[in-house]
Amino acid sequence: MGLSIAWQAALDGVSVTVVDPSPGGGASHAAAGMLAPVSEVAYTEEPLLRLGVDSLARWPAFAARLAEATGHDLDLRAEGTLDVAFDADDLAALHELSTFMAKLDLPVERLTGRECRRLEPMLAPSVRGGVLASGDAWIDPRRVVRALLAALSGLGVPVVRRSVAGLDTGDDGVRGVRLAGDESPATIPARQVVLATGAWSGTLAGVPPEVLPPVRPVKGQIMRLRSPVPVLSRCVRGTVRGSAVYLVPRGDGELVLGATQEELGFDTRVTAGGLWELLRDARELMPGITELEVADVVAGLRPGTPDNLPVIGRSALPGLILATGHHRGGVLLAPLTADLVVRLLAGDTTDDHPCSPSRFKDSRT
Ligand code: GLY
């Protein structure tokens, strides 16, 4: 999120510095990169769906510009998501959800088990049926991060690989960012600071507690498998006896299998139980995965908020802009967030956006 904002801001002529001890090492490193507002839709979350659809529409231009600036291949794919069901109850729930999706005018199509296997021959014969969300896409977030760093370097944007000790503030608001450690300079002066520290956004020192966004870590364990050739031609999500899993294919044969959703604070241990859960469900949908090599397992922390919407906008502390709380949709929502934040940096003062931090004001008084 921070790198996307920094890149767009620099393109807009803003003088920007990124401070991050490990750029792209947070949730982006774990994320599968689904650009899937339709298949991720949940009842009661229409505002989030609309943001996702808006940001998805911005991705092709964002990716094309990034690829052109850097020569990097981002593995952006747009063959849609096939959401499949394992048993009769899973299918009933999926059909109910597809009725909700259709009511929202989303492009979805119900398929029989046989039609699902025709699209994806590696699916198990037991798959009962599915729903194709043909507008969904996906991208490789690790490639995006590498490309963003290259683009920032090309524009001469400094990336300071140090931890932040806190915000430097005065009577007039933000004055800069204090760096941790004793190397100099200890403070980077700035009139405006964008807080885009994901699950850690609620913990920045030097900021009054009522200004910090109500963000909590939501752990996700995710596994990368390797196959000599791609085994799926689109993203597959599935529900197996009520439990959700997704499989995201990359052009080079990598298959990403995710993800657990655990409320365990800042715990980032990869556990046997977490991986077992993923493999158990994924194998029911695609038995052939047991033949694939394990390439990588990682646990990341999603920045969750009380209403699952991100927090994007000016905070009550003058000069501090929040761009966090993207929970399950950080990669999807990056282009939209970057555009919104660039407008704020340029002086936009409107505060009627559904992601505005001010929506939490009353719950804190
Ligand atoms: N967007 C998928 C996840 O957060 O696991």
mmCIF file of C-alpha atoms and ligand atoms in Angstrom:
data_model
loop_
_atom_site.group_PDB
_atom_site.id
_atom_site.type_symbol
_atom_site.label_atom_id
_atom_site.label_comp_id
_atom_site.label_asym_id
_atom_site.label_seq_id
_atom_site.Cartn_x
_atom_site.Cartn_y
_atom_site.Cartn_z
ATOM 1 C CA MET A 1 0.000 0.000 0.000
ATOM 2 C CA GLY A 2 2.732 2.418 0.994
ATOM 3 C CA LEU A 3 4.818 1.719 -2.104
ATOM 4 C CA SER A 4 1.808 2.180 -4.408
ATOM 5 C CA ILE A 5 0.965 5.483 -2.771
ATOM 6 C CA ALA A 6 4.587 6.649 -2.880
ATOM 7 C CA TRP A 7 4.846 5.782 -6.582
ATOM 8 C CA GLN A 8 1.629 7.540 -7.542
ATOM 9 C CA ALA A 9 2.511 10.545 -5.377
ATOM 10 C CA ALA A 10 5.973 10.811 -6.945
ATOM 11 C CA LEU A 11 4.414 10.617 -10.431
ATOM 12 C CA ASP A 12 2.153 13.457 -9.330
ATOM 13 C CA GLY A 13 5.202 15.577 -8.487
ATOM 14 C CA VAL A 14 5.087 15.171 -4.700
ATOM 15 C CA SER A 15 8.434 14.980 -2.904
ATOM 16 C CA VAL A 16 8.179 11.668 -1.060
ATOM 17 C CA THR A 17 10.316 9.404 1.134
ATOM 18 C CA VAL A 18 9.392 5.811 2.019
ATOM 19 C CA VAL A 19 10.376 4.565 5.471
ATOM 20 C CA ASP A 20 10.123 0.808 5.883
ATOM 21 C CA PRO A 21 12.667 -1.632 7.377
ATOM 22 C CA SER A 22 11.490 -4.332 4.977
ATOM 23 C CA PRO A 23 9.511 -2.953 2.031
ATOM 24 C CA GLY A 24 6.913 -5.449 0.792
ATOM 25 C CA GLY A 25 7.724 -7.748 3.704
ATOM 26 C CA GLY A 26 4.324 -7.438 5.384
ATOM 27 C CA ALA A 27 0.946 -8.664 4.165
ATOM 28 C CA SER A 28 2.001 -8.195 0.509
ATOM 29 C CA HIS A 29 4.599 -10.931 0.949
ATOM 30 C CA ALA A 30 1.947 -13.387 2.115
ATOM 31 C CA ALA A 31 -0.927 -12.254 -0.137
ATOM 32 C CA ALA A 32 -2.136 -14.401 -3.020
ATOM 33 C CA GLY A 33 -3.015 -11.310 -5.063
ATOM 34 C CA MET A 34 -6.621 -12.075 -5.905
ATOM 35 C CA LEU A 35 -8.280 -9.108 -7.568
ATOM 36 C CA ALA A 36 -11.616 -10.690 -6.861
ATOM 37 C CA PRO A 37 -14.272 -8.343 -5.518
ATOM 38 C CA VAL A 38 -17.078 -10.505 -6.867
ATOM 39 C CA SER A 39 -16.048 -13.905 -5.532
ATOM 40 C CA GLU A 40 -14.949 -12.333 -2.211
ATOM 41 C CA VAL A 41 -18.336 -10.678 -1.690
ATOM 42 C CA ALA A 42 -20.043 -11.254 1.651
ATOM 43 C CA TYR A 43 -23.606 -10.512 2.686
ATOM 44 C CA THR A 44 -23.921 -7.008 4.232
ATOM 45 C CA GLU A 45 -20.632 -5.870 2.643
ATOM 46 C CA GLU A 46 -21.851 -4.051 -0.458
ATOM 47 C CA PRO A 47 -19.779 -0.887 0.206
ATOM 48 C CA LEU A 48 -16.622 -3.012 0.215
ATOM 49 C CA LEU A 49 -17.742 -4.728 -2.982
ATOM 50 C CA ARG A 50 -18.215 -1.354 -4.712
ATOM 51 C CA LEU A 51 -14.732 -0.224 -3.652
ATOM 52 C CA GLY A 52 -13.287 -3.486 -4.948
ATOM 53 C CA VAL A 53 -15.059 -3.202 -8.305
ATOM 54 C CA ASP A 54 -13.832 0.391 -8.619
ATOM 55 C CA SER A 55 -10.231 -0.571 -7.796
ATOM 56 C CA LEU A 56 -10.293 -3.629 -10.065
ATOM 57 C CA ALA A 57 -11.190 -1.315 -12.956
ATOM 58 C CA ARG A 58 -8.063 0.747 -12.156
ATOM 59 C CA TRP A 59 -5.692 -2.252 -12.084
ATOM 60 C CA PRO A 60 -5.063 -2.720 -15.840
ATOM 61 C CA ALA A 61 -3.847 0.872 -16.297
ATOM 62 C CA PHE A 62 -1.918 0.806 -12.991
ATOM 63 C CA ALA A 63 -0.206 -2.481 -13.940
ATOM 64 C CA ALA A 64 0.473 -1.401 -17.517
ATOM 65 C CA ARG A 65 2.108 1.820 -16.351
ATOM 66 C CA LEU A 66 4.187 -0.039 -13.772
ATOM 67 C CA ALA A 67 5.256 -2.687 -16.280
ATOM 68 C CA GLU A 68 6.134 -0.023 -18.819
ATOM 69 C CA ALA A 69 8.165 1.987 -16.293
ATOM 70 C CA THR A 70 10.159 -1.020 -15.082
ATOM 71 C CA GLY A 71 10.040 -3.736 -17.736
ATOM 72 C CA HIS A 72 8.743 -6.142 -15.048
ATOM 73 C CA ASP A 73 6.150 -8.814 -15.849
ATOM 74 C CA LEU A 74 3.504 -8.662 -13.066
ATOM 75 C CA ASP A 75 1.653 -11.836 -14.110
ATOM 76 C CA LEU A 76 -1.692 -10.024 -14.236
ATOM 77 C CA ARG A 77 -4.392 -12.483 -15.297
ATOM 78 C CA ALA A 78 -8.098 -11.948 -15.857
ATOM 79 C CA GLU A 79 -9.691 -15.333 -16.522
ATOM 80 C CA GLY A 80 -12.031 -15.015 -13.544
ATOM 81 C CA THR A 81 -12.670 -17.081 -10.432
ATOM 82 C CA LEU A 82 -14.401 -20.432 -10.355
ATOM 83 C CA ASP A 83 -16.061 -20.907 -6.966
ATOM 84 C CA VAL A 84 -16.837 -24.585 -6.382
ATOM 85 C CA ALA A 85 -18.738 -26.592 -3.784
ATOM 86 C CA PHE A 86 -17.806 -29.952 -2.288
ATOM 87 C CA ASP A 87 -21.015 -31.310 -0.759
ATOM 88 C CA ALA A 88 -24.735 -30.617 -1.050
ATOM 89 C CA ASP A 89 -24.726 -28.104 1.815
ATOM 90 C CA ASP A 90 -21.737 -26.257 0.314
ATOM 91 C CA LEU A 91 -23.579 -26.112 -3.019
ATOM 92 C CA ALA A 92 -26.787 -24.807 -1.429
ATOM 93 C CA ALA A 93 -24.814 -22.045 0.311
ATOM 94 C CA LEU A 94 -22.982 -21.193 -2.937
ATOM 95 C CA HIS A 95 -26.237 -21.031 -4.898
ATOM 96 C CA GLU A 96 -27.742 -18.740 -2.280
ATOM 97 C CA LEU A 97 -24.689 -16.481 -2.507
ATOM 98 C CA SER A 98 -24.897 -16.474 -6.307
ATOM 99 C CA THR A 99 -28.533 -15.309 -6.074
ATOM 100 C CA PHE A 100 -27.327 -12.407 -3.910
ATOM 101 C CA MET A 101 -24.533 -11.685 -6.424
ATOM 102 C CA ALA A 102 -26.981 -11.709 -9.344
ATOM 103 C CA LYS A 103 -29.280 -9.292 -7.468
ATOM 104 C CA LEU A 104 -26.313 -6.914 -7.267
ATOM 105 C CA ASP A 105 -25.934 -7.217 -11.067
ATOM 106 C CA LEU A 106 -22.578 -8.958 -10.745
ATOM 107 C CA PRO A 107 -21.490 -11.103 -13.693
ATOM 108 C CA VAL A 108 -21.847 -14.638 -12.300
ATOM 109 C CA GLU A 109 -22.877 -17.909 -13.916
ATOM 110 C CA ARG A 110 -23.929 -21.140 -12.181
ATOM 111 C CA LEU A 111 -22.206 -24.290 -13.455
ATOM 112 C CA THR A 112 -22.743 -28.007 -12.895
ATOM 113 C CA GLY A 113 -19.928 -30.183 -11.568
ATOM 114 C CA ARG A 114 -19.276 -31.446 -15.082
ATOM 115 C CA GLU A 115 -19.089 -27.895 -16.465
ATOM 116 C CA CYS A 116 -16.627 -26.972 -13.695
ATOM 117 C CA ARG A 117 -14.395 -29.924 -14.639
ATOM 118 C CA ARG A 118 -14.599 -28.980 -18.307
ATOM 119 C CA LEU A 119 -13.110 -25.592 -17.359
ATOM 120 C CA GLU A 120 -10.646 -27.052 -14.872
ATOM 121 C CA PRO A 121 -9.925 -30.733 -15.585
ATOM 122 C CA MET A 122 -7.813 -31.164 -12.424
ATOM 123 C CA LEU A 123 -10.879 -30.703 -10.195
ATOM 124 C CA ALA A 124 -12.073 -33.764 -8.288
ATOM 125 C CA PRO A 125 -15.000 -35.784 -9.688
ATOM 126 C CA SER A 126 -16.779 -35.115 -6.381
ATOM 127 C CA VAL A 127 -17.044 -31.347 -7.001
ATOM 128 C CA ARG A 128 -20.810 -30.762 -7.023
ATOM 129 C CA GLY A 129 -21.077 -27.528 -8.931
ATOM 130 C CA GLY A 130 -19.839 -23.989 -9.008
ATOM 131 C CA VAL A 131 -20.228 -20.351 -9.867
ATOM 132 C CA LEU A 132 -18.009 -18.593 -12.393
ATOM 133 C CA ALA A 133 -17.207 -14.943 -11.673
ATOM 134 C CA SER A 134 -15.708 -14.079 -15.029
ATOM 135 C CA GLY A 135 -14.745 -10.479 -14.194
ATOM 136 C CA ASP A 136 -12.326 -11.368 -11.388
ATOM 137 C CA ALA A 137 -8.573 -11.198 -11.954
ATOM 138 C CA TRP A 138 -5.328 -11.798 -10.050
ATOM 139 C CA ILE A 139 -1.704 -10.680 -9.970
ATOM 140 C CA ASP A 140 1.545 -11.689 -8.268
ATOM 141 C CA PRO A 141 1.977 -9.285 -5.302
ATOM 142 C CA ARG A 142 5.663 -10.137 -4.851
ATOM 143 C CA ARG A 143 6.321 -9.105 -8.448
ATOM 144 C CA VAL A 144 4.262 -5.953 -7.906
ATOM 145 C CA VAL A 145 6.378 -5.031 -4.869
ATOM 146 C CA ARG A 146 9.636 -5.607 -6.770
ATOM 147 C CA ALA A 147 8.339 -3.502 -9.661
ATOM 148 C CA LEU A 148 7.198 -0.698 -7.351
ATOM 149 C CA LEU A 149 10.647 -0.574 -5.725
ATOM 150 C CA ALA A 150 12.236 -0.423 -9.162
ATOM 151 C CA ALA A 151 9.828 2.319 -10.249
ATOM 152 C CA LEU A 152 10.575 4.339 -7.102
ATOM 153 C CA SER A 153 14.279 3.927 -7.654
ATOM 154 C CA GLY A 154 13.824 5.081 -11.262
ATOM 155 C CA LEU A 155 12.117 8.229 -10.009
ATOM 156 C CA GLY A 156 14.820 8.853 -7.397
ATOM 157 C CA VAL A 157 12.457 8.317 -4.426
ATOM 158 C CA PRO A 158 14.479 7.465 -1.292
ATOM 159 C CA VAL A 159 13.486 4.235 0.457
ATOM 160 C CA VAL A 160 14.820 4.381 4.014
ATOM 161 C CA ARG A 161 15.117 0.815 5.278
ATOM 162 C CA ARG A 162 14.783 1.624 8.955
ATOM 163 C CA SER A 163 12.085 1.216 11.596
ATOM 164 C CA VAL A 164 9.989 4.151 12.693
ATOM 165 C CA ALA A 165 10.228 5.099 16.361
ATOM 166 C CA GLY A 166 7.258 7.442 16.170
ATOM 167 C CA LEU A 167 5.796 10.603 14.762
ATOM 168 C CA ASP A 168 7.280 14.005 15.502
ATOM 169 C CA THR A 169 4.429 16.433 16.201
ATOM 170 C CA GLY A 170 3.925 19.990 17.392
ATOM 171 C CA ASP A 171 1.031 22.392 17.987
ATOM 172 C CA ASP A 172 0.449 22.599 14.248
ATOM 173 C CA GLY A 173 0.314 18.802 13.770
ATOM 174 C CA VAL A 174 2.780 16.512 12.032
ATOM 175 C CA ARG A 175 6.392 17.648 11.752
ATOM 176 C CA GLY A 176 8.156 14.483 10.694
ATOM 177 C CA VAL A 177 8.989 10.846 11.226
ATOM 178 C CA ARG A 178 11.403 9.783 13.982
ATOM 179 C CA LEU A 179 13.586 6.859 13.036
ATOM 180 C CA ALA A 180 14.497 4.080 15.425
ATOM 181 C CA GLY A 181 18.161 3.377 16.242
ATOM 182 C CA ASP A 182 20.961 5.867 16.668
ATOM 183 C CA GLU A 183 22.115 6.406 13.099
ATOM 184 C CA SER A 184 21.547 9.938 11.804
ATOM 185 C CA PRO A 185 19.413 11.683 10.743
ATOM 186 C CA ALA A 186 17.058 10.695 13.558
ATOM 187 C CA THR A 187 14.104 12.564 12.095
ATOM 188 C CA ILE A 188 12.851 12.973 8.557
ATOM 189 C CA PRO A 189 10.974 16.284 8.424
ATOM 190 C CA ALA A 190 7.571 16.108 6.705
ATOM 191 C CA ARG A 191 4.458 18.241 6.682
ATOM 192 C CA GLN A 192 2.352 15.249 5.667
ATOM 193 C CA VAL A 193 2.808 11.616 6.666
ATOM 194 C CA VAL A 194 0.842 8.681 5.272
ATOM 195 C CA LEU A 195 0.420 5.869 7.778
ATOM 196 C CA ALA A 196 0.343 2.660 5.743
ATOM 197 C CA THR A 197 1.746 0.138 8.171
ATOM 198 C CA GLY A 198 -0.961 -2.498 7.814
ATOM 199 C CA ALA A 199 -1.685 -4.530 10.918
ATOM 200 C CA TRP A 200 0.718 -2.311 12.924
ATOM 201 C CA SER A 201 -1.147 0.911 12.087
ATOM 202 C CA GLY A 202 -2.796 1.069 15.495
ATOM 203 C CA THR A 203 0.530 1.248 17.327
ATOM 204 C CA LEU A 204 2.430 4.336 16.097
ATOM 205 C CA ALA A 205 4.124 6.199 18.971
ATOM 206 C CA GLY A 206 3.654 9.955 19.226
ATOM 207 C CA VAL A 207 0.049 9.867 18.007
ATOM 208 C CA PRO A 208 -2.866 10.433 20.416
ATOM 209 C CA PRO A 209 -4.707 7.108 20.912
ATOM 210 C CA GLU A 210 -7.993 8.535 19.592
ATOM 211 C CA VAL A 211 -6.270 9.374 16.282
ATOM 212 C CA LEU A 212 -4.913 5.875 15.671
ATOM 213 C CA PRO A 213 -7.122 3.683 13.463
ATOM 214 C CA PRO A 214 -8.929 0.713 15.079
ATOM 215 C CA VAL A 215 -6.915 -1.896 13.204
ATOM 216 C CA ARG A 216 -6.217 -5.416 14.464
ATOM 217 C CA PRO A 217 -4.054 -8.207 13.028
ATOM 218 C CA VAL A 218 -5.885 -11.116 11.379
ATOM 219 C CA LYS A 219 -3.460 -13.940 10.754
ATOM 220 C CA GLY A 220 -3.407 -15.806 7.451
ATOM 221 C CA GLN A 221 -1.255 -18.850 6.738
ATOM 222 C CA ILE A 222 -0.611 -19.488 3.068
ATOM 223 C CA MET A 223 1.342 -22.066 1.101
ATOM 224 C CA ARG A 224 3.028 -21.953 -2.294
ATOM 225 C CA LEU A 225 3.329 -25.174 -4.264
ATOM 226 C CA ARG A 226 5.376 -25.663 -7.410
ATOM 227 C CA SER A 227 4.401 -27.538 -10.526
ATOM 228 C CA PRO A 228 6.426 -27.871 -13.756
ATOM 229 C CA VAL A 229 3.373 -26.634 -15.674
ATOM 230 C CA PRO A 230 0.336 -24.566 -14.600
ATOM 231 C CA VAL A 231 -2.333 -26.870 -13.170
ATOM 232 C CA LEU A 232 -5.237 -24.413 -13.257
ATOM 233 C CA SER A 233 -6.172 -21.800 -15.803
ATOM 234 C CA ARG A 234 -8.072 -19.536 -13.426
ATOM 235 C CA CYS A 235 -8.440 -18.921 -9.672
ATOM 236 C CA VAL A 236 -10.433 -21.604 -7.919
ATOM 237 C CA ARG A 237 -12.132 -21.028 -4.593
ATOM 238 C CA GLY A 238 -13.934 -23.744 -2.819
ATOM 239 C CA THR A 239 -16.041 -24.534 0.175
ATOM 240 C CA VAL A 240 -15.414 -27.945 1.672
ATOM 241 C CA ARG A 241 -17.881 -28.879 4.417
ATOM 242 C CA GLY A 242 -18.291 -25.183 5.181
ATOM 243 C CA SER A 243 -14.570 -24.426 5.231
ATOM 244 C CA ALA A 244 -13.164 -21.997 2.616
ATOM 245 C CA VAL A 245 -9.982 -22.434 0.601
ATOM 246 C CA TYR A 246 -8.582 -20.870 -2.568
ATOM 247 C CA LEU A 247 -6.037 -21.883 -5.189
ATOM 248 C CA VAL A 248 -4.330 -19.193 -7.261
ATOM 249 C CA PRO A 249 -2.203 -20.251 -10.268
ATOM 250 C CA ARG A 250 0.816 -18.341 -11.556
ATOM 251 C CA GLY A 251 2.141 -18.380 -15.091
ATOM 252 C CA ASP A 252 5.359 -20.146 -13.990
ATOM 253 C CA GLY A 253 3.495 -23.125 -12.456
ATOM 254 C CA GLU A 254 3.360 -21.850 -8.870
ATOM 255 C CA LEU A 255 0.073 -22.601 -7.130
ATOM 256 C CA VAL A 256 -0.825 -20.499 -4.099
ATOM 257 C CA LEU A 257 -3.037 -22.148 -1.547
ATOM 258 C CA GLY A 258 -4.696 -20.024 1.094
ATOM 259 C CA ALA A 259 -5.543 -18.940 3.592
ATOM 260 C CA THR A 260 -6.382 -19.404 7.219
ATOM 261 C CA GLN A 261 -8.128 -16.579 9.059
ATOM 262 C CA GLU A 262 -7.101 -16.487 12.701
ATOM 263 C CA GLU A 263 -7.565 -13.931 15.490
ATOM 264 C CA LEU A 264 -4.304 -14.503 17.366
ATOM 265 C CA GLY A 265 -2.837 -11.020 17.723
ATOM 266 C CA PHE A 266 0.631 -10.565 16.249
ATOM 267 C CA ASP A 267 1.360 -14.300 16.128
ATOM 268 C CA THR A 268 3.053 -15.186 12.800
ATOM 269 C CA ARG A 269 3.966 -18.795 13.501
ATOM 270 C CA VAL A 270 3.285 -21.229 10.691
ATOM 271 C CA THR A 271 1.521 -24.143 12.364
ATOM 272 C CA ALA A 272 0.982 -27.767 11.447
ATOM 273 C CA GLY A 273 -2.751 -27.303 12.049
ATOM 274 C CA GLY A 274 -2.960 -24.320 9.715
ATOM 275 C CA LEU A 275 -1.186 -26.084 6.867
ATOM 276 C CA TRP A 276 -3.154 -29.282 7.454
ATOM 277 C CA GLU A 277 -6.420 -27.361 7.175
ATOM 278 C CA LEU A 278 -5.351 -25.849 3.833
ATOM 279 C CA LEU A 279 -4.083 -29.142 2.398
ATOM 280 C CA ARG A 280 -7.068 -31.122 3.671
ATOM 281 C CA ASP A 281 -9.583 -28.856 1.915
ATOM 282 C CA ALA A 282 -7.534 -28.209 -1.220
ATOM 283 C CA ARG A 283 -6.982 -31.949 -1.728
ATOM 284 C CA GLU A 284 -10.725 -32.586 -1.657
ATOM 285 C CA LEU A 285 -11.135 -30.144 -4.537
ATOM 286 C CA MET A 286 -8.000 -31.063 -6.434
ATOM 287 C CA PRO A 287 -6.451 -34.408 -5.410
ATOM 288 C CA GLY A 288 -3.411 -33.856 -7.684
ATOM 289 C CA ILE A 289 -1.988 -31.153 -5.418
ATOM 290 C CA THR A 290 -0.408 -33.809 -3.189
ATOM 291 C CA GLU A 291 2.095 -34.489 -6.000
ATOM 292 C CA LEU A 292 3.329 -30.904 -6.071
ATOM 293 C CA GLU A 293 6.488 -29.636 -4.406
ATOM 294 C CA VAL A 294 6.112 -27.286 -1.432
ATOM 295 C CA ALA A 295 7.934 -24.068 -2.326
ATOM 296 C CA ASP A 296 7.064 -21.742 0.539
ATOM 297 C CA VAL A 297 4.886 -21.437 3.627
ATOM 298 C CA VAL A 298 4.308 -18.137 5.356
ATOM 299 C CA ALA A 299 1.975 -16.449 7.818
ATOM 300 C CA GLY A 300 1.009 -12.818 7.311
ATOM 301 C CA LEU A 301 -1.150 -10.346 9.200
ATOM 302 C CA ARG A 302 -4.135 -8.691 7.541
ATOM 303 C CA PRO A 303 -5.100 -5.302 8.961
ATOM 304 C CA GLY A 304 -8.733 -5.872 10.008
ATOM 305 C CA THR A 305 -11.183 -3.130 11.009
ATOM 306 C CA PRO A 306 -14.499 -3.292 12.908
ATOM 307 C CA ASP A 307 -16.562 -2.965 9.692
ATOM 308 C CA ASN A 308 -14.084 -4.651 7.291
ATOM 309 C CA LEU A 309 -13.755 -1.419 5.290
ATOM 310 C CA PRO A 310 -10.337 0.211 4.949
ATOM 311 C CA VAL A 311 -9.446 3.455 6.695
ATOM 312 C CA ILE A 312 -8.410 6.016 4.098
ATOM 313 C CA GLY A 313 -8.419 9.739 4.760
ATOM 314 C CA ARG A 314 -7.226 12.569 6.942
ATOM 315 C CA SER A 315 -6.939 11.796 10.619
ATOM 316 C CA ALA A 316 -7.819 14.220 13.394
ATOM 317 C CA LEU A 317 -4.088 15.041 13.668
ATOM 318 C CA PRO A 318 -3.261 17.701 11.036
ATOM 319 C CA GLY A 319 -0.864 16.276 8.429
ATOM 320 C CA LEU A 320 -1.448 12.617 9.260
ATOM 321 C CA ILE A 321 -3.220 10.671 6.505
ATOM 322 C CA LEU A 322 -4.348 7.099 7.105
ATOM 323 C CA ALA A 323 -4.203 4.388 4.426
ATOM 324 C CA THR A 324 -4.710 1.140 6.223
ATOM 325 C CA GLY A 325 -7.234 -1.484 7.348
ATOM 326 C CA HIS A 326 -7.491 -3.191 3.959
ATOM 327 C CA HIS A 327 -7.975 -6.573 5.596
ATOM 328 C CA ARG A 328 -8.467 -9.222 2.850
ATOM 329 C CA GLY A 329 -8.238 -6.737 -0.015
ATOM 330 C CA GLY A 330 -4.948 -4.849 0.162
ATOM 331 C CA VAL A 331 -3.662 -5.861 -3.253
ATOM 332 C CA LEU A 332 -7.030 -5.311 -4.911
ATOM 333 C CA LEU A 333 -7.540 -1.909 -3.284
ATOM 334 C CA ALA A 334 -4.027 -0.524 -3.880
ATOM 335 C CA PRO A 335 -4.722 1.519 -7.059
ATOM 336 C CA LEU A 336 -7.899 3.066 -5.642
ATOM 337 C CA THR A 337 -6.211 3.852 -2.317
ATOM 338 C CA ALA A 338 -3.207 5.386 -4.049
ATOM 339 C CA ASP A 339 -5.470 7.623 -6.137
ATOM 340 C CA LEU A 340 -7.468 8.720 -3.073
ATOM 341 C CA VAL A 341 -4.337 9.460 -1.041
ATOM 342 C CA VAL A 342 -2.688 11.400 -3.864
ATOM 343 C CA ARG A 343 -5.787 13.616 -3.937
ATOM 344 C CA LEU A 344 -5.552 14.122 -0.177
ATOM 345 C CA LEU A 345 -1.850 14.985 -0.417
ATOM 346 C CA ALA A 346 -2.746 17.575 -3.034
ATOM 347 C CA GLY A 347 -5.136 19.224 -0.595
ATOM 348 C CA ASP A 348 -8.519 17.546 -1.144
ATOM 349 C CA THR A 349 -10.500 18.105 2.066
ATOM 350 C CA THR A 350 -13.725 16.180 1.330
ATOM 351 C CA ASP A 351 -14.610 13.735 4.056
ATOM 352 C CA ASP A 352 -17.715 11.943 2.788
ATOM 353 C CA HIS A 353 -16.028 8.748 1.626
ATOM 354 C CA PRO A 354 -17.167 5.390 3.132
ATOM 355 C CA CYS A 355 -13.537 4.771 4.168
ATOM 356 C CA SER A 356 -13.163 8.041 6.039
ATOM 357 C CA PRO A 357 -11.494 7.637 9.474
ATOM 358 C CA SER A 358 -14.147 9.959 10.936
ATOM 359 C CA ARG A 359 -16.725 7.140 10.835
ATOM 360 C CA PHE A 360 -15.178 5.757 14.037
ATOM 361 C CA LYS A 361 -15.328 9.104 15.865
ATOM 362 C CA ASP A 362 -18.556 8.414 17.759
ATOM 363 C CA SER A 363 -17.604 4.895 18.819
ATOM 364 C CA ARG A 364 -14.655 6.369 20.741
ATOM 365 C CA THR A 365 -16.335 9.151 22.717
HETATM 366 N N1 GLY B 1 -8.020 -12.088 0.043
HETATM 367 C C1 GLY B 1 -7.728 -13.363 0.533
HETATM 368 C C2 GLY B 1 -7.216 -13.417 1.902
HETATM 369 O O1 GLY B 1 -7.089 -12.426 2.589
HETATM 370 O O2 GLY B 1 -6.947 -14.514 2.344
#
